[in-house]
XYZ file of C-alpha atoms in Angstrom:
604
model
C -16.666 20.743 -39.941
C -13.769 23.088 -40.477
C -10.661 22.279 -38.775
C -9.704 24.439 -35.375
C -6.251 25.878 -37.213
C -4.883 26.545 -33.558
C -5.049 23.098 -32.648
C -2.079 22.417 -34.779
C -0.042 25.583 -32.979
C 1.156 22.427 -30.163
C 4.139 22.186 -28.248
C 4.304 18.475 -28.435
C 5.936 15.778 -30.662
C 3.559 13.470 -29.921
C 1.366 12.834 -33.022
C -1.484 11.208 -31.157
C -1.753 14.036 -28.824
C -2.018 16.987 -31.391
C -4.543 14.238 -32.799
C -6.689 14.507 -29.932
C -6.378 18.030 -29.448
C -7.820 18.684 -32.776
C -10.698 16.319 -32.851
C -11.526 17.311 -29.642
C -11.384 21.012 -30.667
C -13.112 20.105 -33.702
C -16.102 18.975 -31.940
C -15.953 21.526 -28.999
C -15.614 24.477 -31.394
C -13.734 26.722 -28.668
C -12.860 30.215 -29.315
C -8.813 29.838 -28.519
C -6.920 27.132 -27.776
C -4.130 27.178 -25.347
C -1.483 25.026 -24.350
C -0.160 24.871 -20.271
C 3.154 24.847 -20.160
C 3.147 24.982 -15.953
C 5.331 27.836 -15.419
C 5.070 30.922 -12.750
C 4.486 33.447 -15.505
C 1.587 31.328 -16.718
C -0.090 30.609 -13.096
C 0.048 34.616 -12.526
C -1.684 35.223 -15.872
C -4.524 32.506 -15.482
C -5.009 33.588 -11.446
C -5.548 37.070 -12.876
C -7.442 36.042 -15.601
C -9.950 33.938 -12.826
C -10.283 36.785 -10.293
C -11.037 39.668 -13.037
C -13.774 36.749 -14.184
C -15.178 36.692 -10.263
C -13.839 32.764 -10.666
C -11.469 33.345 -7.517
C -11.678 35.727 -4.868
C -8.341 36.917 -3.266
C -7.560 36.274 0.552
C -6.251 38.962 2.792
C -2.400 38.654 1.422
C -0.844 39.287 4.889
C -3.226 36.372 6.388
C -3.355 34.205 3.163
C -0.493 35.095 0.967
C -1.225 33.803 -2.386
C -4.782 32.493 -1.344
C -7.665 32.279 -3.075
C -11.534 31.591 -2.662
C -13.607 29.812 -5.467
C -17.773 29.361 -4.809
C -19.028 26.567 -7.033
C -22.840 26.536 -8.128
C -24.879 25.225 -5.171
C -25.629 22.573 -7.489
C -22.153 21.571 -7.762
C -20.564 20.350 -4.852
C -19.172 16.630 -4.428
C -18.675 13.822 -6.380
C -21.838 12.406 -8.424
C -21.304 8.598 -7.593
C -25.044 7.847 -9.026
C -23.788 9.802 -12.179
C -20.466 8.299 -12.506
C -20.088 5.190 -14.926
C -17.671 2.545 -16.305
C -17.986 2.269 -19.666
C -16.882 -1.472 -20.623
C -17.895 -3.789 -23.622
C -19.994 -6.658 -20.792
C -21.673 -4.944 -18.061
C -20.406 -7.886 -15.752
C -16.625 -6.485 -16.324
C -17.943 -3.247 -14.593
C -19.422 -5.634 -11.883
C -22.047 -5.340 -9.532
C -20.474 -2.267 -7.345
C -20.154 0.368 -10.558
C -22.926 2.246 -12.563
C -22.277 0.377 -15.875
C -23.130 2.066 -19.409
C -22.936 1.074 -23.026
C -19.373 2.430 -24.721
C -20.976 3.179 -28.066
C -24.210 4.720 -26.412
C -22.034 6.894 -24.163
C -19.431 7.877 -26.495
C -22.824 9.151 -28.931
C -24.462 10.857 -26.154
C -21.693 12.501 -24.440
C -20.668 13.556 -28.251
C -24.175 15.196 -28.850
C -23.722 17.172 -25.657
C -19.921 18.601 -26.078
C -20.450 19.570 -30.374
C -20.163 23.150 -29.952
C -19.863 23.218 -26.441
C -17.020 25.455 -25.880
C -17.971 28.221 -28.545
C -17.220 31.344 -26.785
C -14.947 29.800 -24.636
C -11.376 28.822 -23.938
C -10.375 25.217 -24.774
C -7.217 24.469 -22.129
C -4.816 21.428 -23.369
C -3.234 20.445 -19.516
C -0.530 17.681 -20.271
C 0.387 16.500 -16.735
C 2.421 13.142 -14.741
C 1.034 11.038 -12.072
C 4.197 10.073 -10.041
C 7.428 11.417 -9.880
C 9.187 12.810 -12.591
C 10.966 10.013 -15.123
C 9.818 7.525 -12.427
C 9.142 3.911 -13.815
C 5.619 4.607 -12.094
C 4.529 7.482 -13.215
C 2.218 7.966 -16.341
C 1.102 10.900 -18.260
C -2.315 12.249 -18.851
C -3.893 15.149 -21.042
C -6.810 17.063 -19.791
C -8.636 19.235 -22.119
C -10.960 21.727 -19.844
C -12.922 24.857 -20.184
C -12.416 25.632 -16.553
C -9.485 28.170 -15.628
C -10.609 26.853 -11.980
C -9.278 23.405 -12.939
C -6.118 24.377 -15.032
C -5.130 25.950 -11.436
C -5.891 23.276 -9.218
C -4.146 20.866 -11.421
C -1.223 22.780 -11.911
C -0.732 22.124 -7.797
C -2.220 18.781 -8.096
C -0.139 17.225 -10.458
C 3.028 17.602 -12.566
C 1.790 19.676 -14.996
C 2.920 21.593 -18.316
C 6.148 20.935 -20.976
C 7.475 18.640 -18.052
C 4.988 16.020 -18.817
C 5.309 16.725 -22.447
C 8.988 16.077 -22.209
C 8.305 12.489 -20.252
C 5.646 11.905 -23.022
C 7.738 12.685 -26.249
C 6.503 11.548 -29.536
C 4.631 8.452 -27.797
C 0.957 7.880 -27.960
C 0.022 6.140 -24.290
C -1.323 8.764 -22.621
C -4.362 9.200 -20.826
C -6.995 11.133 -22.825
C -9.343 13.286 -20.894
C -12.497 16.046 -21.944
C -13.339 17.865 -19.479
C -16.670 20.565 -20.447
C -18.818 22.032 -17.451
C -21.405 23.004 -20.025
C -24.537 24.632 -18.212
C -23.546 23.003 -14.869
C -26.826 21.044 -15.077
C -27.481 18.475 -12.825
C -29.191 17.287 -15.954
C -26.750 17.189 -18.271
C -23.921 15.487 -15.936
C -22.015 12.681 -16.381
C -18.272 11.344 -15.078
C -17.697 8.388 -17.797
C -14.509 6.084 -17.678
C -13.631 4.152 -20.781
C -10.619 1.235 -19.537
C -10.345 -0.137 -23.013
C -9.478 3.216 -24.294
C -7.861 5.176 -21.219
C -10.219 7.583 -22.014
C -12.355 9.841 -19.483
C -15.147 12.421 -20.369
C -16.664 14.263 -17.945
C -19.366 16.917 -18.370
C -21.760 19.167 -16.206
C -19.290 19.558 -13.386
C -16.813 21.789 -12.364
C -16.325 19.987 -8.652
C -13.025 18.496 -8.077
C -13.767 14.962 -8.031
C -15.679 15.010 -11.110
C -13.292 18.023 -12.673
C -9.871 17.320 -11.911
C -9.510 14.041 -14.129
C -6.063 13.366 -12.424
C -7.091 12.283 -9.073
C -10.095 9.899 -8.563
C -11.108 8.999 -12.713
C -7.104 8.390 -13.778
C -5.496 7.816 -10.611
C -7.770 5.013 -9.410
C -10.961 4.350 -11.983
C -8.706 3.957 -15.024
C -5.161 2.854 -13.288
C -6.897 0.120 -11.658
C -7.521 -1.693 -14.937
C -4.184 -0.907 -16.190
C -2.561 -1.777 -12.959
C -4.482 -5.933 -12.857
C -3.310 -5.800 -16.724
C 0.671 -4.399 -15.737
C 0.789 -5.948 -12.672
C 0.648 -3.295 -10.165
C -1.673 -1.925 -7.398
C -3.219 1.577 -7.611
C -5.089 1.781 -4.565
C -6.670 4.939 -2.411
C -4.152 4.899 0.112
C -1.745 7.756 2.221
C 1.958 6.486 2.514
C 3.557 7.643 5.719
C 7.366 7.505 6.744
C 7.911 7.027 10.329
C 11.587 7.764 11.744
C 12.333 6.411 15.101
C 14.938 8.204 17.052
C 17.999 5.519 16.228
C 17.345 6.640 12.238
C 15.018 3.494 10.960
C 12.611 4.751 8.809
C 9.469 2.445 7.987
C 7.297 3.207 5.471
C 3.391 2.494 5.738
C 0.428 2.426 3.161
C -3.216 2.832 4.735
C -6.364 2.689 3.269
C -9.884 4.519 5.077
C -12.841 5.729 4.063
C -14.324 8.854 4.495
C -14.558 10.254 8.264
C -11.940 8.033 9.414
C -8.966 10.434 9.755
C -6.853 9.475 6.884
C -5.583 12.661 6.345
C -5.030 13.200 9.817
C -2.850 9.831 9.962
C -1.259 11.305 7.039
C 0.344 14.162 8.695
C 0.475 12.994 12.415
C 2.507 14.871 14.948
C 3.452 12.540 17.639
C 2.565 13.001 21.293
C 5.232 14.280 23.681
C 5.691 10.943 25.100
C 7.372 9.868 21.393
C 9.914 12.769 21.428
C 12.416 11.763 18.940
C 9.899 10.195 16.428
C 9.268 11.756 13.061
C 6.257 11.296 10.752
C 7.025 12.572 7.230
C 4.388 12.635 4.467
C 4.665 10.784 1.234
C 0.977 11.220 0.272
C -2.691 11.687 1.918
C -4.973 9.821 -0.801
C -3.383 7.909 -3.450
C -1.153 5.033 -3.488
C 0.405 3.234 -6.888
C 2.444 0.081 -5.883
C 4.296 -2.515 -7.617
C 6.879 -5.303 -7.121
C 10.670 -3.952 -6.543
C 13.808 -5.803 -7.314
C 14.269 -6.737 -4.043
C 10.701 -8.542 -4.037
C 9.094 -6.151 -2.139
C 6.275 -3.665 -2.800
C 7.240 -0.071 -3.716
C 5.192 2.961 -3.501
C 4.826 6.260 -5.170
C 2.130 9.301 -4.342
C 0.633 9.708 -8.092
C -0.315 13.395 -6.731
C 1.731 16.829 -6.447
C -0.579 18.382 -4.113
C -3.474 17.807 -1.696
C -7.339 18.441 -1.791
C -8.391 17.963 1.746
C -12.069 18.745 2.942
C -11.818 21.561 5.308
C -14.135 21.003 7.500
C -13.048 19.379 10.778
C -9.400 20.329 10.326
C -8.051 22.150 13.365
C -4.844 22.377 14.853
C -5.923 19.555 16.770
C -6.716 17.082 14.659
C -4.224 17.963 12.116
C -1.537 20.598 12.449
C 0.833 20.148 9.813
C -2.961 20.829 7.616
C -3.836 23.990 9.166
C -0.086 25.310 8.473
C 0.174 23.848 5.185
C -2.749 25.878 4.127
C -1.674 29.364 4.912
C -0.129 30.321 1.934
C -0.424 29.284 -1.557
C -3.885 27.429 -1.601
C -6.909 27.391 -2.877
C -9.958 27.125 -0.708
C -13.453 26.038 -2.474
C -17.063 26.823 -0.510
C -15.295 27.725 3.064
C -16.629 30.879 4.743
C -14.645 34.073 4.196
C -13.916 36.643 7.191
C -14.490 40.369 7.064
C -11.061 40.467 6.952
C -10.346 38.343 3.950
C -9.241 35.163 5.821
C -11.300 32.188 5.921
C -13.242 29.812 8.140
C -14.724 26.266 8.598
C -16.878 24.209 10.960
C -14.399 22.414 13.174
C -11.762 24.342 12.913
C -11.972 25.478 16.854
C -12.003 29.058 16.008
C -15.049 30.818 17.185
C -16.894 32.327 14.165
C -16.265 35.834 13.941
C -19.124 38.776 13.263
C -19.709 39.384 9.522
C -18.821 36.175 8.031
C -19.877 35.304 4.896
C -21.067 31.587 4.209
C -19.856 29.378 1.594
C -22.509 31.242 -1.385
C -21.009 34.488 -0.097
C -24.635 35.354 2.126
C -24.256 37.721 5.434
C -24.372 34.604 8.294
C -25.977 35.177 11.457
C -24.283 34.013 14.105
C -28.093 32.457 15.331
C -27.940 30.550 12.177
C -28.064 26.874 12.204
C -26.680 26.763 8.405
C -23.633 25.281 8.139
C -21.091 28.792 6.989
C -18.890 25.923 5.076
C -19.921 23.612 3.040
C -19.989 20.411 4.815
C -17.678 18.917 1.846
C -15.367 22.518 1.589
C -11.809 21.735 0.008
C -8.543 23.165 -0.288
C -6.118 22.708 -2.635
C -2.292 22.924 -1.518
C 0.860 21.597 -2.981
C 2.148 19.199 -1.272
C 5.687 21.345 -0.290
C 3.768 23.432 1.669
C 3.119 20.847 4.261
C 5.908 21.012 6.932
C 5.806 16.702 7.002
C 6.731 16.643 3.296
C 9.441 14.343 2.614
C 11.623 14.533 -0.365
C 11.432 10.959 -0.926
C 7.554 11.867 -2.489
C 10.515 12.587 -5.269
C 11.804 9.553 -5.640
C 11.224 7.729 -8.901
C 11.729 4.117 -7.609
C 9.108 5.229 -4.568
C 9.612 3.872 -1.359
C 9.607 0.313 0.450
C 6.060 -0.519 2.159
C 6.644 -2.520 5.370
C 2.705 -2.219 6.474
C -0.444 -2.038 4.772
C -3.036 -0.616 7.053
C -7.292 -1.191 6.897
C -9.232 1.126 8.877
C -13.018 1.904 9.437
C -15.278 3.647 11.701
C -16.825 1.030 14.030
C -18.628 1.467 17.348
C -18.022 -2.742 18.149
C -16.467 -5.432 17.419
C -13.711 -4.492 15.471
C -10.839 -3.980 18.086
C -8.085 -1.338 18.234
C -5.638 -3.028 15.613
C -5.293 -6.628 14.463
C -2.925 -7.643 12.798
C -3.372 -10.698 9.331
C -1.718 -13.757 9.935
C -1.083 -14.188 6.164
C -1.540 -12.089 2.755
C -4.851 -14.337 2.506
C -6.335 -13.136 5.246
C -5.264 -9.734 5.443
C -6.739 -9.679 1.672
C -9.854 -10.758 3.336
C -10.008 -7.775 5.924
C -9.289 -5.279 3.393
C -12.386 -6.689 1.417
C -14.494 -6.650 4.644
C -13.907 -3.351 5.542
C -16.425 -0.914 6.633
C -17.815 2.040 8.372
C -20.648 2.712 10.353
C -23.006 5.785 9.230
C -22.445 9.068 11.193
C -24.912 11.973 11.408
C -23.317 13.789 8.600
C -24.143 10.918 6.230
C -27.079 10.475 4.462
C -29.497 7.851 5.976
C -29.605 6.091 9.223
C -27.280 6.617 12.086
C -24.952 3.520 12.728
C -26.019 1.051 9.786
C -22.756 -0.385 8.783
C -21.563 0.147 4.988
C -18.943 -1.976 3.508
C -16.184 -0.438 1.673
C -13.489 -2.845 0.537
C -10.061 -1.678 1.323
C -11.778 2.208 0.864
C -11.972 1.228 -2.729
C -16.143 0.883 -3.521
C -16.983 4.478 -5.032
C -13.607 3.807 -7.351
C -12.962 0.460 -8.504
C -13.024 0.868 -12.043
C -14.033 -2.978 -12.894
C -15.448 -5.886 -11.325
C -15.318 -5.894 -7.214
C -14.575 -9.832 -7.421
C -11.401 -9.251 -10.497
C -9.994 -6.817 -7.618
C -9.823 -9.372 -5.072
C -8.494 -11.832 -7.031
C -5.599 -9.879 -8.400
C -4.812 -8.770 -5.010
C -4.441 -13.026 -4.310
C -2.402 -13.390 -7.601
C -0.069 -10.919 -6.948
C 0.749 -12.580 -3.719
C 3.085 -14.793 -6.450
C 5.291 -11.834 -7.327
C 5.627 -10.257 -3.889
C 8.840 -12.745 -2.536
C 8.800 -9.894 0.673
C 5.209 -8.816 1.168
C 4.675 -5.867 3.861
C 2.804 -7.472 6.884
C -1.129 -6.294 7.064
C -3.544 -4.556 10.176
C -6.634 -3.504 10.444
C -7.133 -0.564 13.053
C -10.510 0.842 14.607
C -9.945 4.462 16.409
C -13.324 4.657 16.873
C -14.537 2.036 19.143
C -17.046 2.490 21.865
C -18.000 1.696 25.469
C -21.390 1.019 26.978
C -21.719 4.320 27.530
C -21.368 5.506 23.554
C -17.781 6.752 24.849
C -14.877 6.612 22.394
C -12.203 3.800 24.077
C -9.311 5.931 22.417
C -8.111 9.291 22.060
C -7.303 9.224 18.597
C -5.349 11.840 17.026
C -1.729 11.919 17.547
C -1.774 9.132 19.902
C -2.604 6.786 16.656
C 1.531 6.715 17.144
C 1.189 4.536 19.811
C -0.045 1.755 17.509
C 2.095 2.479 14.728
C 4.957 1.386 16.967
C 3.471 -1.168 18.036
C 2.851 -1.949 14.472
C 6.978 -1.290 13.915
C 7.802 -3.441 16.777
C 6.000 -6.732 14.717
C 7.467 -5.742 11.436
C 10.638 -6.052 13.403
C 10.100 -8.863 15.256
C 10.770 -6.838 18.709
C 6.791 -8.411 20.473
C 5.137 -11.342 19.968
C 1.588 -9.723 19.979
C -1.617 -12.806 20.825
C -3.148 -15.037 17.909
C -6.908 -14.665 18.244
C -9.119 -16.842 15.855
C -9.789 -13.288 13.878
C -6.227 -12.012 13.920
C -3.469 -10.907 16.278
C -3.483 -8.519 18.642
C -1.049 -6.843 21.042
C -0.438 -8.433 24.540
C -1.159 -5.901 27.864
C 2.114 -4.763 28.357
C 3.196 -4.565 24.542
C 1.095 -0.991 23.924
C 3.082 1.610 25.034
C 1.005 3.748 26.973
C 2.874 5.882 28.913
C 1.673 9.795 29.859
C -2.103 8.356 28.113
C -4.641 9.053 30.359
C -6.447 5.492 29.590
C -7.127 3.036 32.392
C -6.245 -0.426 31.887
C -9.521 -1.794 31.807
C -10.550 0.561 28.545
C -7.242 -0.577 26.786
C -8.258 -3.986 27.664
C -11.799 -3.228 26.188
C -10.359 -1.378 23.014
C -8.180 -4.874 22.256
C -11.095 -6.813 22.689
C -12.112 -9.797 20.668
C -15.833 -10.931 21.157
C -16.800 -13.802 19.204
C -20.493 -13.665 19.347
C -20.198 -10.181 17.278
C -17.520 -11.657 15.004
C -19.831 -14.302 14.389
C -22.276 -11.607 13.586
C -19.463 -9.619 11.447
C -18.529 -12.708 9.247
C -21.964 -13.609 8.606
C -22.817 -9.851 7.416
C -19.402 -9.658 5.425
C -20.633 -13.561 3.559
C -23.895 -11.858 2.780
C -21.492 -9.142 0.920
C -19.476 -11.644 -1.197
C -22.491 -12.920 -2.200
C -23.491 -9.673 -4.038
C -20.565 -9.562 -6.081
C -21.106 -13.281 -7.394
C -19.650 -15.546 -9.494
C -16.734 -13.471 -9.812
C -16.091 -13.519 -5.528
C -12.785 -15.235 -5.049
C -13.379 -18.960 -3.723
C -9.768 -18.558 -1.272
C -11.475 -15.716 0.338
C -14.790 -17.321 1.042
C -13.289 -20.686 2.330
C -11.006 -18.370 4.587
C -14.410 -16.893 5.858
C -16.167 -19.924 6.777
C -12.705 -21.284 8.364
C -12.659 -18.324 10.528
C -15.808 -18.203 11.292
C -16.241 -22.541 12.079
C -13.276 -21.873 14.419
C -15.209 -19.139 16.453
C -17.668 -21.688 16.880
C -15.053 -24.125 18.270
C -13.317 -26.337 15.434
C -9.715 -26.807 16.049
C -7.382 -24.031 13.913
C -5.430 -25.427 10.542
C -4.332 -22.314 10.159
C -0.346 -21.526 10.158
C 1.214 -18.093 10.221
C 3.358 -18.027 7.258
C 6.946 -17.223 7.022
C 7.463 -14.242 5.330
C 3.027 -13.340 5.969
């Protein structure tokens, strides 16, 4: 095959990367080749380049300065989990929770599909850094794409263009990713992660999740690997900064699945009651994590930007969202306005006359069609939200205090409950779970574990994860303390116990007042939880008896929980770490009346 000429034309010193451009290109056979560099001049050129295409559709610039509207195929539209694969040399490496494929196989098949792929075509070299710039944390990637859509939702995503070059310099650890939508069939799609090489391909897609290589493949599928080799964490995880009014700031890391308001935890706005409080934003999704100087854990946001789902955001349930998105953004398979604006389910706006759904069709306002997609995005750099804080910036990271487990659970699981050791609040993470709402596929209420939100992107074996989590216990000399919270529990009558939302704060403080030894909180055989008086819930309309019921411990259903979450280890196999399964059965014997040996560690 002759040799692409312009894949020689690179910016970079970096032999291995000009390398990979050109065997890439060489295979791929695109038309031009160019290199992002990240700058203004450059985003203006591609966004005109995309809307003279019909790629993006501009907003109304007086509502949505800088705004624009992408439409995927129909096809197209969320993350392929039953087409996404770790590609390892032992299929028990993978584990029992991933889609596992041959590396040899894959590489040959995936290779068949991109030769001459991008003929016609422009091949897009996007160099880019998860983490802050020059940060001990932060690693480079290189994403070669045919998609203008995903050179400009990368460019706010990530650190993109001759900055990352610069951090990368002649040096050949990088992340390596090919990116190709080809035909955008369903038929011809795959998301493949290769650890041992740090390698991702990804065909058939031009979605985010399976597009945008940065954020779920590198940030979590391939970092976790190199994290249990390096000695770090890379978990899916917001960090939040919470100010009290005396100046403390305590910094949080929480992990949640889907439909559990992480976002909205993100960027809280605290009730009136907590005037004098700030909640700053270090990220919504992502958290990398390793061991400071001083012992502790540190955390950077690998991301520049966020890609929120649309639907369900309001002013609400998350206002520093809604104002984050008005300029500057991309939205992907929301409704558009006669005007040029844009709208979503959820977003407690009534739907005005003329809108056009998410495939650009005339909706009737009879319609029961949803006029967004129920998994709609935007795409916003992280600046624009008015929580930002600068410290996202800051190459060391920040200090986590807390690390925070949440699900969606109608029982059993109360309000928050706090670990009384890293052992234990190990073995909540990998318990956690959420119950099935109506927007899921399935059955209504049948509860789905999801260890510390981690299931759909563990890159390698379920049962390696927990046990690194345990060894790195060794290393942390000042581990952050660790809760589980449940906004979502019920009472007889279906009712939610809590108001959610904003007045989350309320148990972040209380949270803060353990870390800082200011309330004792109860030990329950599952876990501590705050005395009566120790919730501050002043100007809540809540009656005592729901708080009561909201802090609840019943043991019959955490009899009932434990047994379910054995029934889990048990799928994962040899590989299930023995400390968390003896710290099971030890909970679970005491709920059944055997005297505690259990101590609550100095230090957790």
């Amino acid at each position: 095959m002759t040799p692409n000429p312009e894949a020689d034309k690179s910016p970079t010193t970096s032999a291995a990367l000009s390398q990979f451009v050109a065997e890439v290109a060489n295979l791929t056979t695109p038309d031009r080749i160019v290199w992002c560099d990240g700058s203004e001049a450059e985003r203006d050129r591609l966004t005109a380049d995309a809307v003279t295409a019909g790629i993006l559709i501009p907003l109304n610039p007086e509502k949505k300065p800088g705004c624009y509207l992408h439409r995927s195929n129909p096809n197209d539209v969320a993350r392929t989990e039953q087409l996404t694969f770790v590609c390892t040399p032992t299929k028990e490496e993978a584990g029992p929770t991933n889609n596992w494929s041959d590396p040899a196989e894959t590489y040959a098949r995936l290779n068949g599909w991109l030769k001459g792929s991008m003929r016609g075509r422009t091949l897009y070299v996007v160099p880019y850094v998860m983490g802050p710039l020059g940060s001990p944390l932060s690693k480079v990637g290189v994403e070669l794409t045919d998609s203008i859509y995903v050179v400009l939702n990368m460019r706010i995503m990530t650190r993109m263009g001759a900055a990352a070059l610069k951090q990368l310099g002649d040096s050949d650890h990088f992340n390596r990713g090919v990116h190709c939508t080809l035909d955008l069939s369903p038929e011809r799609r795959l998301i493949c992660h290769f650890p041992h090489d740090n390698t991702i391909i990804s065909v058939g897609s031009g979605y985010g999740g399976n597009a945008l290589l940065s954020k779920k493949c590198f940030a979590l599928r391939i970092a976790g690997p190199l994290g249990r080799d390096e000695g770090w964490f890379a978990e899916h995880m917001l960090i939040l900064g919470l100010e009290s009014p005396d100046g403390e700031t305590t910094y949080i890391a929480a992990a949640f699945p889907s439909a559990c308001g992480k976002t909205n935890l993100a960027m809280l706005t605290p009730p009136d009651e907590f005037k004098g409080w700030k909640v700053s934003t270090i990220g919504d999704d992502i958290a990398w994590m390793r061991v400071g100087e001083d012992g502790g854990l540190w955390a950077v946001n690998p991301e520049n930007g966020y890609f929120g789902v649309a639907p369900g955001t309001s002013a609400k349930s998350n206002f520093n969202a809604m104002k984050m998105v008005e300029h500057d953004s991309i939205f992907t398979n929301v409704a558009m306005t006669p005007d040029g604006d844009v709208w979503w389910e959820g977003m407690d706006v009534p739907p005005p006359d003329g809108l056009l759904d998410w495939q650009g069709r005339p909706r009737n306002k009879d319609s029961t069609d949803k006029a967004a997609h129920p998994n709609s995005r935007f795409t916003t750099p992280m600046r624009n939200n008015p929580a930002w804080s600068p410290q996202a910036d800051e190459p060391k990271g920040v200090p986590i205090s807390a690390i925070i487990f949440g699900g969606r659970r109608a029982s059993t699981v109360p309000l928050v409950l706090e670990s009384t050791d890293w052992t234990h609040g190990v073995l909540m993470g990998a318990t956690m779970g959420s119950e099935t709402t109506a927007a899921a596929a399935g059955a209504v209420g049948v509860l789905r574990r999801d260890p510390m939100a981690m299931l759909p992107f563990c890159g390698y074996n379920m049962g390696d994860y927990f046990a690194h989590w345990l060894k790195m216990r060794s290393a942390i000399r000042n581990p952050p303390r660790i809760f589980m919270v449940n906004w979502f529990r019920k009472d007889s009558d279906g009712k939610f116990l809590w108001p959610g939302y904003g007045e989350n704060m309320r148990v972040l403080k209380w949270m803060l007042d353990r870390i800082h030894d200011r309330v004792e909180g109860r030990e329950t055989p599952v876990g501590i939880v705050p005395n009566e008086d120790e919730l501050d819930l002043k100007g809540l309309d809540i009656s005592k008896d729901a708080a009561r019921a909201a802090l609840a411990i019943n043991p019959q259903e955490w009899k009932a929980e434990l047994e379910s979450a054995g029934e889990f280890f048990k799928r994962i196999g040899r590989t299930m770490p023995k400390e968390l399964e003896e710290r099971r059965e030890a909970i679970l014997a005491e709920l059944n009346g055997a005297p505690s040996e259990r101590k609550i560690a100095a230090g957790r």
